[in-house]
Amino acid sequence: MKIVIAADSFKGSVTSKEVSEYIEKGINNVCKDFFIKKVAIADGGEGTVEAIVDSTSGKYIFKKVHGPLGTMVNAKYGMINENIAVMEMAESSGINLIKRDELNPFKASTYGVGEVLKSILDKGIREIYIGLGGSATNDGGAGMLASLGAKFYDRDGNEIGYTPIELKKLVKIDLSNFDKRIFESKIIVLSDVCNTLCGENGASHIFGPQKGASTENVKELDDILRNYGNIVDKLSGGDYSSKPGSGAAGGLGYALLSICQAEFKEGIEEIMNLIGLEEILKDADLVITGEGRIDNQSVCGKAPVGIAKMAKKYNIPVIAIVGSSARNLEEIYKNGIDLVLDIINEPMDLDKAIKDVKELLEFTSEKAARAFLLGKNESIKKSLE
């Protein structure tokens, strides 16, 4: 029997590839006769480059760029072939690149994102996938625009910086030296975020606190992005700041939508197509998926539900192994997942769960395998009656 393992990463703990390896080990503890196919997966956030490159036999490129607070980081992106590249903003501007006590949304920027983009353009590539998620920034993508040639000015005509602390003085943006190769390119944004740039459902209010913003900071950051959005909307000739997804990655989605004219696609759907997941799983007897936490919001573009919907086209049972789950999973079960197993098997804090994640995943996947075999045995019994 064939089992396909396609689980997302557990944020801050293990990668998609590691999750699959630990699940495979647990299954083999129960039965070594399964044919197991492991597929790295992501929904546009961290791990997107790895998932696509590994599944398409692509290659990695490393580029030294400015990190979110200006120090140099070694960011990687992937080339699927000579014509298509994939990158994720977290590689250059991710929250994982900053210590918790150094988080500062007023000073963090997406400048490195633009540097990665330029590296890709320099290779002659004009089809670029960008995964949004895990950002440390709240600059509306101004840093990326600056690294691509945009200039920002205050009311006295003085050039200013591109971080929010500088953007509060913004009255004018000059794109005369902007990298024109962007307009020759097809840029596809992979994201499951539907938030707008500003307002109560905007980048600052929803994501600002996890990046170090206090309640007072959130209001100020939102005002800064609102002014920035008004200026960019006039410059680009559209109401992009109110579009769903413009608030993704601290507003980086907004700059990509408005200035770079990027196309937004639901991350998991596009990634499943890119890696050919349907062909891999259509003859499977079981699909095992998962993510760090599952709840009814996971139906909105998260990897496990996207995978489950594809599996259900072929009536394949789906088990989700997760770090934690909500008590009410009605919408999850309605959308194709048959069983959710969370790895927490006793009272424990987050640090212990992260420390023991390998053993917890292995143990839980043993339970998944036994549940699957039990179901198979019951089906065989019924067919013989």
Coordinates of C-alpha atoms in Angstrom, one line a residue:
M1 CA 0.0 0.0 0.0
K2 CA 1.1 3.5 -0.8
I3 CA 1.2 6.3 1.7
V4 CA 1.9 9.9 0.7
I5 CA 3.3 12.2 3.4
A6 CA 2.9 15.9 2.6
A7 CA 3.0 18.0 5.7
D8 CA 3.8 21.7 6.2
S9 CA 6.5 22.8 8.6
F10 CA 5.8 23.3 12.3
K11 CA 6.8 27.0 12.7
G12 CA 9.8 27.5 15.0
S13 CA 10.3 23.8 15.4
V14 CA 10.8 21.5 12.4
T15 CA 10.8 21.9 8.6
S16 CA 8.4 20.2 6.2
K17 CA 11.2 17.7 5.3
E18 CA 11.9 16.9 8.9
V19 CA 8.2 16.4 9.7
S20 CA 7.9 13.9 6.9
E21 CA 11.0 12.0 8.0
Y22 CA 9.8 11.6 11.6
I23 CA 6.3 10.5 10.4
E24 CA 7.9 7.9 8.1
K25 CA 9.9 6.5 11.0
G26 CA 6.8 6.1 13.1
I27 CA 4.9 4.4 10.3
N28 CA 7.8 2.0 9.7
N29 CA 7.7 1.1 13.4
V30 CA 4.3 -0.3 12.8
C31 CA 4.7 -1.8 9.4
K32 CA 7.7 -1.8 7.0
D33 CA 5.6 -3.0 4.0
F34 CA 4.2 0.4 3.0
F35 CA 5.5 2.2 0.0
I36 CA 6.0 5.7 1.4
K37 CA 6.4 8.8 -0.7
K38 CA 7.5 12.0 1.1
V39 CA 6.7 15.4 -0.4
A40 CA 8.0 18.7 1.0
I41 CA 5.1 21.2 1.1
A42 CA 4.4 24.8 2.0
D43 CA 1.6 27.3 1.5
G44 CA 3.7 30.4 0.6
G45 CA 5.3 31.0 4.0
E46 CA 8.6 29.7 5.4
G47 CA 9.8 26.6 3.6
T48 CA 8.3 27.6 0.2
V49 CA 11.6 27.6 -1.6
E50 CA 12.7 24.3 -0.1
A51 CA 9.4 22.6 -0.9
I52 CA 9.4 23.7 -4.6
V53 CA 13.1 23.2 -5.3
D54 CA 13.3 19.8 -3.7
S55 CA 10.1 18.6 -5.5
T56 CA 11.2 19.9 -8.9
S57 CA 14.9 18.9 -8.7
G58 CA 15.8 22.6 -8.9
K59 CA 18.8 24.3 -7.5
Y60 CA 19.6 26.8 -4.7
I61 CA 21.3 30.1 -5.1
F62 CA 22.7 32.0 -2.1
K63 CA 23.0 35.8 -2.0
K64 CA 24.3 38.1 0.7
V65 CA 21.7 40.8 1.3
H66 CA 20.6 43.2 4.0
G67 CA 18.6 41.6 6.7
P68 CA 15.5 43.2 8.3
L69 CA 17.7 45.4 10.6
G70 CA 20.4 46.1 8.1
T71 CA 23.0 43.4 9.0
M72 CA 24.0 41.1 6.2
V73 CA 22.3 37.7 5.9
N74 CA 22.8 34.8 3.5
A75 CA 19.5 34.5 1.7
K76 CA 18.7 31.6 -0.5
Y77 CA 16.3 31.4 -3.5
G78 CA 15.6 28.6 -5.9
M79 CA 15.7 28.1 -9.7
I80 CA 13.2 25.6 -11.0
N81 CA 14.8 25.9 -14.4
E82 CA 16.7 28.6 -16.4
N83 CA 13.4 30.6 -16.8
I84 CA 11.6 30.3 -13.4
A85 CA 12.8 31.3 -9.9
V86 CA 11.2 31.1 -6.5
M87 CA 12.0 33.1 -3.4
E88 CA 10.5 33.8 0.0
M89 CA 10.6 37.1 1.8
A90 CA 11.5 35.5 5.1
E91 CA 14.9 34.5 3.8
S92 CA 15.9 38.2 3.8
S93 CA 13.4 40.0 6.0
G94 CA 12.0 37.2 8.3
I95 CA 11.2 37.4 11.9
N96 CA 13.4 34.4 12.4
L97 CA 16.4 36.5 11.6
I98 CA 16.0 38.7 14.7
K99 CA 16.2 38.0 18.4
R100 CA 12.9 38.5 20.2
D101 CA 14.2 41.4 22.3
E102 CA 15.5 43.1 19.1
L103 CA 12.2 43.2 17.2
N104 CA 11.4 46.7 16.1
P105 CA 8.8 47.3 13.3
F106 CA 9.7 51.0 13.1
K107 CA 13.3 50.1 12.0
A108 CA 12.9 46.8 10.1
S109 CA 12.7 46.8 6.3
T110 CA 12.3 44.7 3.2
Y111 CA 15.4 46.1 1.5
G112 CA 16.9 42.6 1.2
V113 CA 13.8 41.4 -0.7
G114 CA 14.6 43.8 -3.5
E115 CA 18.2 42.7 -3.5
V116 CA 17.2 39.1 -4.0
L117 CA 14.8 40.2 -6.8
K118 CA 17.7 42.1 -8.5
S119 CA 19.9 39.0 -8.3
I120 CA 17.2 37.0 -10.0
L121 CA 16.7 39.6 -12.7
D122 CA 20.4 39.7 -13.3
K123 CA 20.3 36.1 -14.3
G124 CA 17.8 36.9 -17.0
I125 CA 14.8 35.3 -15.3
R126 CA 11.5 37.0 -15.8
E127 CA 9.1 34.6 -14.1
I128 CA 9.4 34.8 -10.3
Y129 CA 7.3 33.3 -7.5
I130 CA 7.5 35.1 -4.2
G131 CA 6.3 33.5 -0.9
L132 CA 5.0 35.9 1.7
G133 CA 5.0 35.0 5.4
G134 CA 7.0 35.2 8.5
S135 CA 8.0 38.8 8.1
A136 CA 9.7 41.0 10.8
T137 CA 8.6 44.1 8.8
N138 CA 5.8 46.7 8.6
D139 CA 7.2 49.0 6.0
G140 CA 4.6 48.4 3.2
G141 CA 7.3 47.1 1.0
A142 CA 9.1 50.5 0.9
G143 CA 12.4 48.9 1.6
M144 CA 12.0 46.6 -1.4
L145 CA 11.1 49.5 -3.6
A146 CA 14.1 51.5 -2.4
S147 CA 16.5 48.7 -3.3
L148 CA 15.0 48.6 -6.7
G149 CA 15.5 52.4 -7.2
A150 CA 12.6 54.2 -5.6
K151 CA 13.4 57.4 -3.7
F152 CA 11.4 58.9 -0.9
Y153 CA 11.1 62.6 0.1
D154 CA 9.7 64.8 2.9
R155 CA 7.8 68.1 2.5
D156 CA 11.0 70.1 2.2
G157 CA 12.3 68.0 -0.7
N158 CA 14.8 66.2 1.4
E159 CA 15.4 62.5 0.7
I160 CA 14.4 60.3 3.6
G161 CA 14.8 56.6 4.4
Y162 CA 12.4 53.7 3.8
T163 CA 11.7 52.3 7.3
P164 CA 8.5 53.3 9.0
I165 CA 10.3 55.7 11.4
E166 CA 11.3 57.7 8.3
L167 CA 8.2 57.1 6.3
K168 CA 6.1 59.1 8.8
K169 CA 7.6 62.2 7.0
L170 CA 6.8 60.9 3.5
V171 CA 5.1 63.3 1.0
K172 CA 6.5 62.1 -2.3
I173 CA 7.9 59.0 -4.1
D174 CA 10.1 59.2 -7.2
L175 CA 10.2 56.1 -9.4
S176 CA 12.2 57.6 -12.3
N177 CA 15.2 55.3 -11.5
F178 CA 13.1 52.3 -10.6
D179 CA 14.4 49.0 -12.1
K180 CA 12.4 48.7 -15.4
R181 CA 13.0 45.0 -15.6
I182 CA 10.3 44.5 -13.0
F183 CA 7.7 45.6 -15.5
E184 CA 9.1 43.0 -18.0
S185 CA 8.5 40.2 -15.5
K186 CA 5.7 38.0 -14.4
I187 CA 5.7 38.1 -10.6
I188 CA 3.4 35.6 -8.8
V189 CA 2.8 36.1 -5.1
L190 CA 2.1 33.0 -3.1
S191 CA 0.1 33.9 0.1
D192 CA -2.9 32.9 2.1
V193 CA -3.2 36.3 3.8
C194 CA -6.4 38.2 2.9
N195 CA -5.7 41.3 5.1
T196 CA -5.7 44.8 3.6
L197 CA -2.9 47.3 4.1
C198 CA -4.6 49.5 6.8
G199 CA -7.4 49.5 9.3
E200 CA -8.5 47.1 12.0
N201 CA -8.0 44.2 9.6
G202 CA -4.7 45.7 8.3
A203 CA -1.1 44.7 8.5
S204 CA -0.3 46.8 11.6
H205 CA -3.3 45.8 13.7
I206 CA -3.3 42.1 12.9
F207 CA 0.4 41.4 12.6
G208 CA 2.2 44.3 14.3
P209 CA 2.0 43.0 17.9
Q210 CA 3.9 39.8 17.0
K211 CA 6.7 42.0 15.5
G212 CA 7.1 44.0 18.7
A213 CA 4.5 46.7 18.4
S214 CA 2.6 47.9 21.4
T215 CA -1.0 49.1 21.3
E216 CA 0.2 52.7 20.8
N217 CA 2.7 51.6 18.2
V218 CA 0.0 49.8 16.2
K219 CA -2.0 53.0 15.8
E220 CA 1.1 55.0 14.7
L221 CA 2.2 52.3 12.3
D222 CA -1.2 52.1 10.8
D223 CA -1.3 55.9 10.2
I224 CA 2.2 55.7 8.6
L225 CA 1.0 53.0 6.2
R226 CA -2.2 54.8 5.4
N227 CA -0.3 58.0 4.3
Y228 CA 2.1 55.8 2.4
G229 CA -0.8 53.9 0.8
N230 CA -2.5 57.2 -0.3
I231 CA 0.7 58.4 -2.0
V232 CA 1.4 55.0 -3.7
D233 CA -2.2 54.6 -4.8
K234 CA -2.1 58.0 -6.5
L235 CA 1.2 57.1 -8.1
S236 CA 0.0 53.8 -9.4
G237 CA -3.5 54.9 -10.4
G238 CA -5.5 52.3 -8.4
D239 CA -7.0 51.6 -5.0
Y240 CA -4.5 48.8 -4.2
S241 CA -4.4 49.5 -0.4
S242 CA -7.9 48.2 0.0
K243 CA -7.3 45.0 -1.9
P244 CA -7.2 41.6 0.0
G245 CA -3.6 40.5 0.4
S246 CA -2.1 44.1 0.4
G247 CA -1.4 43.7 4.1
A248 CA 0.6 40.4 3.7
A249 CA 4.1 40.4 5.1
G250 CA 3.8 43.9 6.7
G251 CA 2.4 45.4 3.6
L252 CA 5.0 43.9 1.2
G253 CA 2.0 42.5 -0.7
Y254 CA 0.9 46.0 -1.3
A255 CA 4.1 47.2 -3.0
L256 CA 4.1 44.0 -5.1
L257 CA 0.5 44.6 -6.1
S258 CA 0.6 48.3 -6.8
I259 CA 4.0 49.1 -8.2
C260 CA 5.3 45.7 -9.4
Q261 CA 1.8 44.7 -10.7
A262 CA 2.2 41.2 -9.3
E263 CA -0.4 38.5 -9.5
F264 CA -1.7 37.0 -6.3
K265 CA -2.4 33.3 -6.0
E266 CA -3.4 31.1 -3.1
G267 CA -0.1 29.6 -2.0
I268 CA -1.0 26.0 -1.5
E269 CA -2.9 25.7 -4.7
E270 CA -0.1 27.1 -6.8
I271 CA 2.6 25.1 -5.0
M272 CA 0.6 21.8 -5.4
N273 CA 0.4 22.5 -9.2
L274 CA 4.1 23.4 -9.4
I275 CA 5.3 20.2 -7.7
G276 CA 2.8 18.0 -9.5
L277 CA 1.3 16.7 -6.2
E278 CA -1.9 15.4 -7.8
E279 CA 0.0 13.0 -10.0
I280 CA 1.9 11.8 -6.9
L281 CA -1.1 11.2 -4.7
K282 CA -3.8 10.0 -7.0
D283 CA -3.0 6.3 -6.5
A284 CA -2.3 6.5 -2.8
D285 CA -4.1 4.5 -0.2
L286 CA -3.6 7.1 2.5
V287 CA -2.4 10.7 2.6
I288 CA -0.8 12.1 5.8
T289 CA -0.6 15.8 6.1
G290 CA -0.1 18.3 8.9
E291 CA 1.0 21.7 10.3
G292 CA 1.9 23.3 13.6
R293 CA -1.6 24.2 14.5
I294 CA -5.0 23.4 12.9
D295 CA -8.3 25.1 13.6
N296 CA -11.3 26.1 11.5
Q297 CA -9.3 29.0 10.1
S298 CA -7.1 26.5 8.4
V299 CA -9.7 26.1 5.6
C300 CA -8.6 29.5 4.3
G301 CA -5.6 28.5 2.2
K302 CA -3.6 26.4 4.6
A303 CA -1.7 23.4 3.3
P304 CA -3.5 20.5 5.0
V305 CA -6.9 21.4 3.8
G306 CA -5.7 22.1 0.3
I307 CA -4.0 18.7 0.2
A308 CA -7.1 17.0 1.6
K309 CA -9.4 18.5 -1.0
M310 CA -7.1 17.2 -3.7
A311 CA -7.0 13.7 -2.1
K312 CA -10.8 13.6 -1.9
K313 CA -11.0 13.8 -5.7
Y314 CA -9.7 10.2 -5.5
N315 CA -11.6 9.2 -2.4
I316 CA -8.3 8.8 -0.5
P317 CA -8.5 9.0 3.4
V318 CA -6.5 11.8 5.0
I319 CA -5.0 12.0 8.4
A320 CA -3.6 15.3 9.7
I321 CA -0.8 15.2 12.4
V322 CA -0.5 18.6 14.0
G323 CA 1.3 20.3 16.8
S324 CA -1.9 21.4 18.4
S325 CA -5.6 21.7 17.4
A326 CA -8.7 23.6 18.3
R327 CA -11.5 21.8 20.2
N328 CA -14.0 22.5 17.4
L329 CA -12.8 21.1 14.0
E330 CA -16.1 20.9 12.3
E331 CA -15.0 22.9 9.2
I332 CA -11.8 20.9 9.0
Y333 CA -13.7 17.6 8.8
K334 CA -16.1 19.1 6.3
N335 CA -13.2 19.9 4.0
G336 CA -11.7 16.5 3.5
I337 CA -9.6 15.6 6.6
D338 CA -10.8 12.4 8.2
L339 CA -8.8 12.4 11.4
V340 CA -6.8 15.0 13.3
L341 CA -4.1 13.7 15.7
D342 CA -2.1 16.3 17.7
I343 CA 1.3 15.3 19.0
I344 CA 0.8 16.6 22.6
N345 CA 0.3 13.4 24.7
E346 CA 0.7 14.8 28.2
P347 CA 0.7 18.3 29.9
M348 CA 3.8 20.1 28.6
D349 CA 4.9 23.6 27.8
L350 CA 5.9 24.9 24.4
D351 CA 9.7 24.6 25.0
K352 CA 9.3 20.9 25.9
A353 CA 7.1 20.2 22.9
I354 CA 9.7 21.8 20.6
K355 CA 12.5 19.9 22.2
D356 CA 10.7 16.5 22.0
V357 CA 9.0 17.1 18.6
K358 CA 10.9 14.2 16.9
E359 CA 9.7 11.6 19.4
L360 CA 6.2 13.1 19.6
L361 CA 5.8 13.1 15.8
E362 CA 7.1 9.5 15.6
F363 CA 4.8 8.3 18.4
T364 CA 1.7 10.0 16.9
S365 CA 2.4 8.7 13.4
E366 CA 2.5 5.2 14.9
K367 CA -1.1 5.8 16.1
A368 CA -2.0 7.1 12.6
A369 CA -0.7 4.0 11.0
R370 CA -2.5 1.7 13.5
A371 CA -5.8 3.7 12.9
F372 CA -5.4 3.3 9.2
L373 CA -4.7 -0.5 9.4
L374 CA -7.7 -0.9 11.8
G375 CA -9.9 0.8 9.2
K376 CA -8.5 -1.4 6.4
N377 CA -9.2 -4.6 8.5
E378 CA -12.7 -3.5 9.2
S379 CA -13.3 -2.9 5.4
I380 CA -11.9 -6.4 4.6
K381 CA -14.2 -7.9 7.2
K382 CA -17.3 -6.2 5.8
S383 CA -16.4 -7.2 2.3
L384 CA -16.2 -10.9 3.4
E385 CA -19.6 -10.9 5.2

